[in-house]
Amino acid sequence: MTANPAQPRFLALDALRGVLALLVVLFHLPVASHVRDLPLVMHGYLVVDYFFVLSGFVIAHSYGQRINDGAQARDFLIKRVARVWPLHVVMLGAFVALEVVRALTHFDSVPPFTGDRAPGGIVTNLLMIQALGTEDSQTWNGPAWAVSAEMLCYVVFAGLILWARRWALILALVIAAFGLAILVIYAPPEPWAAWMNTTWRTGWARALYGFFLGVVVYRLWSWRPPPGQGWLEAALIVAALAFIWIAVGPWTVLASLVFAPLVWVLAGDRGPVSKALTWEPLVKLGDVSYGIYLIHMFIITLMVIAARKLDLMHDRRIDLGSVWLNDLVVLVFLAVVVGLAVLSYRLVETPARDAVSAWLKRKKVSAHGQ
């Protein structure tokens, strides 16, 4: 694993992550809008695999040469926990608070703290192990299964670099292939959770597959950077969107392989398309993409509760009686989620990350002083 300190960030890749995070939001949003039944939206769950590939790529770039002993591996994992755990816990707390209110006021007919909101799931979510076979369904903040699976990838990556750096590329390929094999062999039988649309059951394998494919892509990128040709960048973006549009059934397991060349070609911000993606608002959207991903389901839950109260739920979708009004609801919803994500980035994510980084620096200075 090599690293290029001159490029601390991959702006185009981050910007695309922000845009695709909105696609995940639309996939979950039960509003009868014009876009609801578009295949691109209905298959939006596949976008999560772009996140995994990108994460493996970026982590390999940032830490491939910075984990040389147990202390550095520990610090790496502490930093990763500081990045993903605080907002995850805040949103878990919001869901738990909603259940407490439901138990105290009985504002609807849904029994509190049952099913996917059982108390036991609080513990597994706090430990971020809810996607590692500890549950029999998604629990609490459903999208947070990916946080759990991602933490597994961080742990495996740290061990790989610490104990088998010489064989890291080969072992990354083996781990990615292992994850893919698990998906194929143990694909859930339910049509709504088959193949790549797996979360709490074999989502950990899905994450290993994408993340370590991203590690491989980083190695290839360091050997042979992309040529910066706009037609190639545009073609791979179109190919990825087309794949999301048409992929169903067993074909969905190719998602990470489709996203891998896209990550390779956009990294480095060399071509005209990748440079266009570095437009500041898009980069800012990428900055808050984690908040978008973790916050949106809570707002959807509140919307569904309100829609049931107002008798606006029809065929399991919120419908105001006009598809144009429904479109307006979607736009307002996206604005609210992005706004809350901006706040979470400023008030939760950044302070937590900076506080832990400062603590680790003080600890290192103290250790050297002794």
PDB file of N, CA, C and O in Angstrom, residues 122-195:
ATOM      1  N   ILE A 122     -30.848  -2.325  21.274  1.00  0.00           N
ATOM      2  CA  ILE A 122     -30.125  -1.122  21.691  1.00  0.00           C
ATOM      3  C   ILE A 122     -28.677  -1.470  21.992  1.00  0.00           C
ATOM      4  O   ILE A 122     -27.747  -0.740  21.602  1.00  0.00           O
ATOM      5  N   VAL A 123     -28.467  -2.581  22.668  1.00  0.00           N
ATOM      6  CA  VAL A 123     -27.110  -2.988  23.045  1.00  0.00           C
ATOM      7  C   VAL A 123     -26.278  -3.308  21.812  1.00  0.00           C
ATOM      8  O   VAL A 123     -25.140  -2.837  21.666  1.00  0.00           O
ATOM      9  N   THR A 124     -26.830  -4.109  20.891  1.00  0.00           N
ATOM     10  CA  THR A 124     -26.056  -4.472  19.703  1.00  0.00           C
ATOM     11  C   THR A 124     -25.768  -3.253  18.831  1.00  0.00           C
ATOM     12  O   THR A 124     -24.713  -3.166  18.203  1.00  0.00           O
ATOM     13  N   ASN A 125     -26.701  -2.295  18.822  1.00  0.00           N
ATOM     14  CA  ASN A 125     -26.457  -1.070  18.059  1.00  0.00           C
ATOM     15  C   ASN A 125     -25.388  -0.212  18.715  1.00  0.00           C
ATOM     16  O   ASN A 125     -24.556   0.391  18.031  1.00  0.00           O
ATOM     17  N   LEU A 126     -25.406  -0.122  20.032  1.00  0.00           N
ATOM     18  CA  LEU A 126     -24.366   0.644  20.730  1.00  0.00           C
ATOM     19  C   LEU A 126     -22.984   0.051  20.470  1.00  0.00           C
ATOM     20  O   LEU A 126     -21.998   0.778  20.333  1.00  0.00           O
ATOM     21  N   LEU A 127     -22.921  -1.267  20.387  1.00  0.00           N
ATOM     22  CA  LEU A 127     -21.658  -1.949  20.123  1.00  0.00           C
ATOM     23  C   LEU A 127     -21.331  -2.023  18.635  1.00  0.00           C
ATOM     24  O   LEU A 127     -20.268  -2.517  18.256  1.00  0.00           O
ATOM     25  N   MET A 128     -22.265  -1.587  17.796  1.00  0.00           N
ATOM     26  CA  MET A 128     -22.125  -1.623  16.340  1.00  0.00           C
ATOM     27  C   MET A 128     -21.861  -3.046  15.828  1.00  0.00           C
ATOM     28  O   MET A 128     -21.013  -3.271  14.965  1.00  0.00           O
ATOM     29  N   ILE A 129     -22.621  -4.001  16.351  1.00  0.00           N
ATOM     30  CA  ILE A 129     -22.489  -5.379  15.894  1.00  0.00           C
ATOM     31  C   ILE A 129     -23.817  -5.908  15.365  1.00  0.00           C
ATOM     32  O   ILE A 129     -23.990  -7.109  15.166  1.00  0.00           O
ATOM     33  N   GLN A 130     -24.768  -4.999  15.099  1.00  0.00           N
ATOM     34  CA  GLN A 130     -26.115  -5.440  14.723  1.00  0.00           C
ATOM     35  C   GLN A 130     -26.175  -6.077  13.337  1.00  0.00           C
ATOM     36  O   GLN A 130     -27.165  -6.732  13.010  1.00  0.00           O
ATOM     37  N   ALA A 131     -25.132  -5.910  12.516  1.00  0.00           N
ATOM     38  CA  ALA A 131     -25.127  -6.527  11.185  1.00  0.00           C
ATOM     39  C   ALA A 131     -24.188  -7.723  11.111  1.00  0.00           C
ATOM     40  O   ALA A 131     -23.845  -8.175  10.023  1.00  0.00           O
ATOM     41  N   LEU A 132     -23.784  -8.230  12.261  1.00  0.00           N
ATOM     42  CA  LEU A 132     -22.815  -9.331  12.284  1.00  0.00           C
ATOM     43  C   LEU A 132     -23.458 -10.644  12.722  1.00  0.00           C
ATOM     44  O   LEU A 132     -22.802 -11.497  13.319  1.00  0.00           O
ATOM     45  N   GLY A 133     -24.737 -10.788  12.449  1.00  0.00           N
ATOM     46  CA  GLY A 133     -25.434 -12.031  12.777  1.00  0.00           C
ATOM     47  C   GLY A 133     -26.038 -12.066  14.154  1.00  0.00           C
ATOM     48  O   GLY A 133     -26.467 -13.127  14.611  1.00  0.00           O
ATOM     49  N   THR A 134     -26.080 -10.926  14.837  1.00  0.00           N
ATOM     50  CA  THR A 134     -26.622 -10.885  16.194  1.00  0.00           C
ATOM     51  C   THR A 134     -28.125 -10.655  16.222  1.00  0.00           C
ATOM     52  O   THR A 134     -28.755 -10.824  17.262  1.00  0.00           O
ATOM     53  N   GLU A 135     -28.716 -10.241  15.093  1.00  0.00           N
ATOM     54  CA  GLU A 135     -30.139  -9.914  15.039  1.00  0.00           C
ATOM     55  C   GLU A 135     -30.821 -10.728  13.944  1.00  0.00           C
ATOM     56  O   GLU A 135     -30.159 -11.268  13.051  1.00  0.00           O
ATOM     57  N   ASP A 136     -32.151 -10.791  14.014  1.00  0.00           N
ATOM     58  CA  ASP A 136     -32.896 -11.496  12.974  1.00  0.00           C
ATOM     59  C   ASP A 136     -33.692 -10.532  12.094  1.00  0.00           C
ATOM     60  O   ASP A 136     -34.594 -10.941  11.362  1.00  0.00           O
ATOM     61  N   SER A 137     -33.357  -9.256  12.163  1.00  0.00           N
ATOM     62  CA  SER A 137     -33.955  -8.249  11.292  1.00  0.00           C
ATOM     63  C   SER A 137     -33.148  -6.962  11.440  1.00  0.00           C
ATOM     64  O   SER A 137     -32.261  -6.873  12.301  1.00  0.00           O
ATOM     65  N   GLN A 138     -33.444  -5.974  10.608  1.00  0.00           N
ATOM     66  CA  GLN A 138     -32.873  -4.659  10.861  1.00  0.00           C
ATOM     67  C   GLN A 138     -33.456  -4.115  12.153  1.00  0.00           C
ATOM     68  O   GLN A 138     -34.621  -4.348  12.459  1.00  0.00           O
ATOM     69  N   THR A 139     -32.654  -3.403  12.909  1.00  0.00           N
ATOM     70  CA  THR A 139     -33.127  -2.897  14.200  1.00  0.00           C
ATOM     71  C   THR A 139     -32.924  -1.398  14.295  1.00  0.00           C
ATOM     72  O   THR A 139     -31.955  -0.845  13.773  1.00  0.00           O
ATOM     73  N   TRP A 140     -33.865  -0.753  14.942  1.00  0.00           N
ATOM     74  CA  TRP A 140     -33.826   0.673  15.236  1.00  0.00           C
ATOM     75  C   TRP A 140     -33.575   1.485  13.972  1.00  0.00           C
ATOM     76  O   TRP A 140     -34.416   1.483  13.088  1.00  0.00           O
ATOM     77  N   ASN A 141     -32.456   2.163  13.864  1.00  0.00           N
ATOM     78  CA  ASN A 141     -32.179   2.961  12.660  1.00  0.00           C
ATOM     79  C   ASN A 141     -31.660   2.031  11.572  1.00  0.00           C
ATOM     80  O   ASN A 141     -30.463   1.772  11.475  1.00  0.00           O
ATOM     81  N   GLY A 142     -32.560   1.540  10.740  1.00  0.00           N
ATOM     82  CA  GLY A 142     -32.237   0.494   9.783  1.00  0.00           C
ATOM     83  C   GLY A 142     -30.967   0.707   8.974  1.00  0.00           C
ATOM     84  O   GLY A 142     -30.115  -0.191   8.890  1.00  0.00           O
ATOM     85  N   PRO A 143     -30.776   1.878   8.332  1.00  0.00           N
ATOM     86  CA  PRO A 143     -29.576   2.064   7.515  1.00  0.00           C
ATOM     87  C   PRO A 143     -28.258   1.917   8.280  1.00  0.00           C
ATOM     88  O   PRO A 143     -27.214   1.724   7.664  1.00  0.00           O
ATOM     89  N   ALA A 144     -28.312   1.986   9.606  1.00  0.00           N
ATOM     90  CA  ALA A 144     -27.075   1.892  10.389  1.00  0.00           C
ATOM     91  C   ALA A 144     -26.450   0.504  10.331  1.00  0.00           C
ATOM     92  O   ALA A 144     -25.341   0.312  10.847  1.00  0.00           O
ATOM     93  N   TRP A 145     -27.116  -0.463   9.691  1.00  0.00           N
ATOM     94  CA  TRP A 145     -26.478  -1.768   9.516  1.00  0.00           C
ATOM     95  C   TRP A 145     -25.131  -1.599   8.803  1.00  0.00           C
ATOM     96  O   TRP A 145     -24.170  -2.322   9.093  1.00  0.00           O
ATOM     97  N   ALA A 146     -25.072  -0.624   7.867  1.00  0.00           N
ATOM     98  CA  ALA A 146     -23.847  -0.413   7.104  1.00  0.00           C
ATOM     99  C   ALA A 146     -22.719   0.086   7.990  1.00  0.00           C
ATOM    100  O   ALA A 146     -21.546  -0.181   7.722  1.00  0.00           O
ATOM    101  N   VAL A 147     -23.045   0.833   9.052  1.00  0.00           N
ATOM    102  CA  VAL A 147     -22.029   1.302   9.991  1.00  0.00           C
ATOM    103  C   VAL A 147     -21.408   0.106  10.706  1.00  0.00           C
ATOM    104  O   VAL A 147     -20.186   0.026  10.884  1.00  0.00           O
ATOM    105  N   SER A 148     -22.258  -0.817  11.113  1.00  0.00           N
ATOM    106  CA  SER A 148     -21.782  -2.033  11.776  1.00  0.00           C
ATOM    107  C   SER A 148     -20.870  -2.830  10.845  1.00  0.00           C
ATOM    108  O   SER A 148     -19.777  -3.255  11.237  1.00  0.00           O
ATOM    109  N   ALA A 149     -21.314  -3.024   9.607  1.00  0.00           N
ATOM    110  CA  ALA A 149     -20.522  -3.795   8.652  1.00  0.00           C
ATOM    111  C   ALA A 149     -19.210  -3.092   8.322  1.00  0.00           C
ATOM    112  O   ALA A 149     -18.162  -3.734   8.156  1.00  0.00           O
ATOM    113  N   GLU A 150     -19.251  -1.764   8.245  1.00  0.00           N
ATOM    114  CA  GLU A 150     -18.048  -0.996   7.949  1.00  0.00           C
ATOM    115  C   GLU A 150     -17.015  -1.134   9.069  1.00  0.00           C
ATOM    116  O   GLU A 150     -15.808  -1.228   8.811  1.00  0.00           O
ATOM    117  N   MET A 151     -17.476  -1.161  10.315  1.00  0.00           N
ATOM    118  CA  MET A 151     -16.538  -1.320  11.425  1.00  0.00           C
ATOM    119  C   MET A 151     -15.808  -2.650  11.339  1.00  0.00           C
ATOM    120  O   MET A 151     -14.622  -2.743  11.653  1.00  0.00           O
ATOM    121  N   LEU A 152     -16.507  -3.688  10.912  1.00  0.00           N
ATOM    122  CA  LEU A 152     -15.844  -4.976  10.708  1.00  0.00           C
ATOM    123  C   LEU A 152     -14.728  -4.829   9.681  1.00  0.00           C
ATOM    124  O   LEU A 152     -13.623  -5.360   9.871  1.00  0.00           O
ATOM    125  N   CYS A 153     -14.997  -4.099   8.610  1.00  0.00           N
ATOM    126  CA  CYS A 153     -13.979  -3.889   7.578  1.00  0.00           C
ATOM    127  C   CYS A 153     -12.765  -3.166   8.140  1.00  0.00           C
ATOM    128  O   CYS A 153     -11.619  -3.503   7.804  1.00  0.00           O
ATOM    129  N   TYR A 154     -12.981  -2.170   8.996  1.00  0.00           N
ATOM    130  CA  TYR A 154     -11.859  -1.448   9.594  1.00  0.00           C
ATOM    131  C   TYR A 154     -10.977  -2.390  10.413  1.00  0.00           C
ATOM    132  O   TYR A 154      -9.743  -2.324  10.356  1.00  0.00           O
ATOM    133  N   VAL A 155     -11.619  -3.244  11.193  1.00  0.00           N
ATOM    134  CA  VAL A 155     -10.859  -4.171  12.044  1.00  0.00           C
ATOM    135  C   VAL A 155     -10.041  -5.130  11.186  1.00  0.00           C
ATOM    136  O   VAL A 155      -8.846  -5.368  11.445  1.00  0.00           O
ATOM    137  N   VAL A 156     -10.673  -5.691  10.152  1.00  0.00           N
ATOM    138  CA  VAL A 156      -9.962  -6.627   9.276  1.00  0.00           C
ATOM    139  C   VAL A 156      -8.827  -5.915   8.543  1.00  0.00           C
ATOM    140  O   VAL A 156      -7.723  -6.459   8.402  1.00  0.00           O
ATOM    141  N   PHE A 157      -9.070  -4.690   8.101  1.00  0.00           N
ATOM    142  CA  PHE A 157      -8.035  -3.925   7.403  1.00  0.00           C
ATOM    143  C   PHE A 157      -6.829  -3.682   8.310  1.00  0.00           C
ATOM    144  O   PHE A 157      -5.674  -3.850   7.886  1.00  0.00           O
ATOM    145  N   ALA A 158      -7.098  -3.268   9.540  1.00  0.00           N
ATOM    146  CA  ALA A 158      -5.999  -3.010  10.474  1.00  0.00           C
ATOM    147  C   ALA A 158      -5.166  -4.270  10.685  1.00  0.00           C
ATOM    148  O   ALA A 158      -3.926  -4.215  10.681  1.00  0.00           O
ATOM    149  N   GLY A 159      -5.818  -5.409  10.862  1.00  0.00           N
ATOM    150  CA  GLY A 159      -5.082  -6.659  11.028  1.00  0.00           C
ATOM    151  C   GLY A 159      -4.304  -7.034   9.782  1.00  0.00           C
ATOM    152  O   GLY A 159      -3.157  -7.511   9.866  1.00  0.00           O
ATOM    153  N   LEU A 160      -4.905  -6.796   8.625  1.00  0.00           N
ATOM    154  CA  LEU A 160      -4.249  -7.126   7.360  1.00  0.00           C
ATOM    155  C   LEU A 160      -2.960  -6.322   7.184  1.00  0.00           C
ATOM    156  O   LEU A 160      -1.894  -6.878   6.846  1.00  0.00           O
ATOM    157  N   ILE A 161      -3.021  -5.007   7.430  1.00  0.00           N
ATOM    158  CA  ILE A 161      -1.853  -4.162   7.247  1.00  0.00           C
ATOM    159  C   ILE A 161      -0.810  -4.426   8.330  1.00  0.00           C
ATOM    160  O   ILE A 161       0.402  -4.396   8.078  1.00  0.00           O
ATOM    161  N   LEU A 162      -1.268  -4.705   9.523  1.00  0.00           N
ATOM    162  CA  LEU A 162      -0.346  -4.898  10.641  1.00  0.00           C
ATOM    163  C   LEU A 162       0.419  -6.206  10.538  1.00  0.00           C
ATOM    164  O   LEU A 162       1.629  -6.263  10.808  1.00  0.00           O
ATOM    165  N   TRP A 163      -0.269  -7.269  10.137  1.00  0.00           N
ATOM    166  CA  TRP A 163       0.339  -8.597  10.198  1.00  0.00           C
ATOM    167  C   TRP A 163       0.658  -9.219   8.842  1.00  0.00           C
ATOM    168  O   TRP A 163       1.384 -10.212   8.778  1.00  0.00           O
ATOM    169  N   ALA A 164       0.133  -8.656   7.768  1.00  0.00           N
ATOM    170  CA  ALA A 164       0.370  -9.296   6.461  1.00  0.00           C
ATOM    171  C   ALA A 164       0.513  -8.254   5.361  1.00  0.00           C
ATOM    172  O   ALA A 164      -0.011  -8.412   4.267  1.00  0.00           O
ATOM    173  N   ARG A 165       1.251  -7.181   5.640  1.00  0.00           N
ATOM    174  CA  ARG A 165       1.359  -6.097   4.667  1.00  0.00           C
ATOM    175  C   ARG A 165       1.923  -6.579   3.329  1.00  0.00           C
ATOM    176  O   ARG A 165       1.475  -6.146   2.266  1.00  0.00           O
ATOM    177  N   ARG A 166       2.909  -7.461   3.368  1.00  0.00           N
ATOM    178  CA  ARG A 166       3.529  -7.931   2.121  1.00  0.00           C
ATOM    179  C   ARG A 166       2.524  -8.625   1.222  1.00  0.00           C
ATOM    180  O   ARG A 166       2.658  -8.613  -0.003  1.00  0.00           O
ATOM    181  N   TRP A 167       1.543  -9.242   1.834  1.00  0.00           N
ATOM    182  CA  TRP A 167       0.546  -9.994   1.063  1.00  0.00           C
ATOM    183  C   TRP A 167      -0.800  -9.272   1.013  1.00  0.00           C
ATOM    184  O   TRP A 167      -1.813  -9.870   0.707  1.00  0.00           O
ATOM    185  N   ALA A 168      -0.777  -7.979   1.302  1.00  0.00           N
ATOM    186  CA  ALA A 168      -2.029  -7.241   1.455  1.00  0.00           C
ATOM    187  C   ALA A 168      -2.890  -7.265   0.194  1.00  0.00           C
ATOM    188  O   ALA A 168      -4.106  -7.443   0.262  1.00  0.00           O
ATOM    189  N   LEU A 169      -2.269  -7.082  -0.975  1.00  0.00           N
ATOM    190  CA  LEU A 169      -3.042  -7.046  -2.212  1.00  0.00           C
ATOM    191  C   LEU A 169      -3.709  -8.391  -2.480  1.00  0.00           C
ATOM    192  O   LEU A 169      -4.912  -8.454  -2.787  1.00  0.00           O
ATOM    193  N   ILE A 170      -2.938  -9.462  -2.343  1.00  0.00           N
ATOM    194  CA  ILE A 170      -3.502 -10.794  -2.588  1.00  0.00           C
ATOM    195  C   ILE A 170      -4.595 -11.106  -1.580  1.00  0.00           C
ATOM    196  O   ILE A 170      -5.676 -11.600  -1.936  1.00  0.00           O
ATOM    197  N   LEU A 171      -4.329 -10.806  -0.303  1.00  0.00           N
ATOM    198  CA  LEU A 171      -5.320 -11.112   0.725  1.00  0.00           C
ATOM    199  C   LEU A 171      -6.561 -10.237   0.583  1.00  0.00           C
ATOM    200  O   LEU A 171      -7.676 -10.688   0.876  1.00  0.00           O
ATOM    201  N   ALA A 172      -6.394  -8.998   0.125  1.00  0.00           N
ATOM    202  CA  ALA A 172      -7.562  -8.155  -0.127  1.00  0.00           C
ATOM    203  C   ALA A 172      -8.442  -8.772  -1.203  1.00  0.00           C
ATOM    204  O   ALA A 172      -9.682  -8.779  -1.096  1.00  0.00           O
ATOM    205  N   LEU A 173      -7.818  -9.303  -2.242  1.00  0.00           N
ATOM    206  CA  LEU A 173      -8.578 -10.005  -3.292  1.00  0.00           C
ATOM    207  C   LEU A 173      -9.291 -11.224  -2.730  1.00  0.00           C
ATOM    208  O   LEU A 173     -10.450 -11.485  -3.058  1.00  0.00           O
ATOM    209  N   VAL A 174      -8.608 -11.972  -1.867  1.00  0.00           N
ATOM    210  CA  VAL A 174      -9.196 -13.162  -1.261  1.00  0.00           C
ATOM    211  C   VAL A 174     -10.402 -12.786  -0.390  1.00  0.00           C
ATOM    212  O   VAL A 174     -11.460 -13.426  -0.451  1.00  0.00           O
ATOM    213  N   ILE A 175     -10.257 -11.730   0.403  1.00  0.00           N
ATOM    214  CA  ILE A 175     -11.348 -11.300   1.280  1.00  0.00           C
ATOM    215  C   ILE A 175     -12.538 -10.823   0.459  1.00  0.00           C
ATOM    216  O   ILE A 175     -13.698 -11.141   0.766  1.00  0.00           O
ATOM    217  N   ALA A 176     -12.265 -10.046  -0.600  1.00  0.00           N
ATOM    218  CA  ALA A 176     -13.349  -9.584  -1.470  1.00  0.00           C
ATOM    219  C   ALA A 176     -14.065 -10.775  -2.108  1.00  0.00           C
ATOM    220  O   ALA A 176     -15.304 -10.810  -2.169  1.00  0.00           O
ATOM    221  N   ALA A 177     -13.288 -11.761  -2.572  1.00  0.00           N
ATOM    222  CA  ALA A 177     -13.886 -12.946  -3.190  1.00  0.00           C
ATOM    223  C   ALA A 177     -14.686 -13.742  -2.166  1.00  0.00           C
ATOM    224  O   ALA A 177     -15.757 -14.296  -2.485  1.00  0.00           O
ATOM    225  N   PHE A 178     -14.180 -13.803  -0.942  1.00  0.00           N
ATOM    226  CA  PHE A 178     -14.909 -14.497   0.129  1.00  0.00           C
ATOM    227  C   PHE A 178     -16.265 -13.831   0.381  1.00  0.00           C
ATOM    228  O   PHE A 178     -17.296 -14.503   0.496  1.00  0.00           O
ATOM    229  N   GLY A 179     -16.263 -12.497   0.471  1.00  0.00           N
ATOM    230  CA  GLY A 179     -17.522 -11.791   0.670  1.00  0.00           C
ATOM    231  C   GLY A 179     -18.498 -12.054  -0.453  1.00  0.00           C
ATOM    232  O   GLY A 179     -19.693 -12.296  -0.215  1.00  0.00           O
ATOM    233  N   LEU A 180     -18.009 -12.023  -1.693  1.00  0.00           N
ATOM    234  CA  LEU A 180     -18.866 -12.302  -2.843  1.00  0.00           C
ATOM    235  C   LEU A 180     -19.412 -13.722  -2.790  1.00  0.00           C
ATOM    236  O   LEU A 180     -20.596 -13.956  -3.069  1.00  0.00           O
ATOM    237  N   ALA A 181     -18.573 -14.672  -2.421  1.00  0.00           N
ATOM    238  CA  ALA A 181     -19.018 -16.070  -2.341  1.00  0.00           C
ATOM    239  C   ALA A 181     -20.124 -16.234  -1.307  1.00  0.00           C
ATOM    240  O   ALA A 181     -21.100 -16.958  -1.541  1.00  0.00           O
ATOM    241  N   ILE A 182     -19.985 -15.570  -0.163  1.00  0.00           N
ATOM    242  CA  ILE A 182     -21.025 -15.646   0.865  1.00  0.00           C
ATOM    243  C   ILE A 182     -22.339 -15.105   0.326  1.00  0.00           C
ATOM    244  O   ILE A 182     -23.413 -15.678   0.557  1.00  0.00           O
ATOM    245  N   LEU A 183     -22.275 -13.999  -0.396  1.00  0.00           N
ATOM    246  CA  LEU A 183     -23.492 -13.410  -0.958  1.00  0.00           C
ATOM    247  C   LEU A 183     -24.170 -14.377  -1.915  1.00  0.00           C
ATOM    248  O   LEU A 183     -25.403 -14.483  -1.936  1.00  0.00           O
ATOM    249  N   VAL A 184     -23.380 -15.054  -2.725  1.00  0.00           N
ATOM    250  CA  VAL A 184     -23.942 -15.959  -3.723  1.00  0.00           C
ATOM    251  C   VAL A 184     -24.487 -17.231  -3.074  1.00  0.00           C
ATOM    252  O   VAL A 184     -25.584 -17.696  -3.397  1.00  0.00           O
ATOM    253  N   ILE A 185     -23.751 -17.766  -2.125  1.00  0.00           N
ATOM    254  CA  ILE A 185     -24.127 -19.050  -1.525  1.00  0.00           C
ATOM    255  C   ILE A 185     -25.282 -18.904  -0.551  1.00  0.00           C
ATOM    256  O   ILE A 185     -26.191 -19.740  -0.505  1.00  0.00           O
ATOM    257  N   TYR A 186     -25.255 -17.830   0.236  1.00  0.00           N
ATOM    258  CA  TYR A 186     -26.251 -17.671   1.289  1.00  0.00           C
ATOM    259  C   TYR A 186     -27.217 -16.532   1.006  1.00  0.00           C
ATOM    260  O   TYR A 186     -27.713 -15.889   1.925  1.00  0.00           O
ATOM    261  N   ALA A 187     -27.474 -16.266  -0.257  1.00  0.00           N
ATOM    262  CA  ALA A 187     -28.419 -15.203  -0.604  1.00  0.00           C
ATOM    263  C   ALA A 187     -29.766 -15.486   0.052  1.00  0.00           C
ATOM    264  O   ALA A 187     -30.311 -16.583  -0.079  1.00  0.00           O
ATOM    265  N   PRO A 188     -30.316 -14.513   0.783  1.00  0.00           N
ATOM    266  CA  PRO A 188     -31.614 -14.719   1.433  1.00  0.00           C
ATOM    267  C   PRO A 188     -32.684 -15.076   0.410  1.00  0.00           C
ATOM    268  O   PRO A 188     -32.654 -14.586  -0.725  1.00  0.00           O
ATOM    269  N   PRO A 189     -33.630 -15.917   0.786  1.00  0.00           N
ATOM    270  CA  PRO A 189     -34.654 -16.357  -0.175  1.00  0.00           C
ATOM    271  C   PRO A 189     -35.745 -15.330  -0.445  1.00  0.00           C
ATOM    272  O   PRO A 189     -36.434 -15.418  -1.443  1.00  0.00           O
ATOM    273  N   GLU A 190     -35.928 -14.350   0.447  1.00  0.00           N
ATOM    274  CA  GLU A 190     -37.017 -13.402   0.268  1.00  0.00           C
ATOM    275  C   GLU A 190     -36.734 -12.492  -0.926  1.00  0.00           C
ATOM    276  O   GLU A 190     -35.631 -11.957  -1.051  1.00  0.00           O
ATOM    277  N   PRO A 191     -37.714 -12.288  -1.809  1.00  0.00           N
ATOM    278  CA  PRO A 191     -37.486 -11.428  -2.983  1.00  0.00           C
ATOM    279  C   PRO A 191     -37.048 -10.019  -2.597  1.00  0.00           C
ATOM    280  O   PRO A 191     -36.278  -9.390  -3.314  1.00  0.00           O
ATOM    281  N   TRP A 192     -37.524  -9.521  -1.468  1.00  0.00           N
ATOM    282  CA  TRP A 192     -37.204  -8.151  -1.073  1.00  0.00           C
ATOM    283  C   TRP A 192     -35.841  -8.048  -0.397  1.00  0.00           C
ATOM    284  O   TRP A 192     -35.362  -6.948  -0.127  1.00  0.00           O
ATOM    285  N   ALA A 193     -35.205  -9.172  -0.117  1.00  0.00           N
ATOM    286  CA  ALA A 193     -33.905  -9.140   0.559  1.00  0.00           C
ATOM    287  C   ALA A 193     -32.958 -10.168  -0.039  1.00  0.00           C
ATOM    288  O   ALA A 193     -32.235 -10.843   0.669  1.00  0.00           O
ATOM    289  N   ALA A 194     -32.999 -10.304  -1.362  1.00  0.00           N
ATOM    290  CA  ALA A 194     -32.194 -11.324  -2.008  1.00  0.00           C
ATOM    291  C   ALA A 194     -30.923 -10.733  -2.610  1.00  0.00           C
ATOM    292  O   ALA A 194     -30.852  -9.546  -2.918  1.00  0.00           O
ATOM    293  N   TRP A 195     -29.931 -11.592  -2.745  1.00  0.00           N
ATOM    294  CA  TRP A 195     -28.689 -11.248  -3.397  1.00  0.00           C
ATOM    295  C   TRP A 195     -28.047 -10.009  -2.767  1.00  0.00           C
ATOM    296  O   TRP A 195     -27.751 -10.010  -1.600  1.00  0.00           O
TER     297      TRP A 195
END
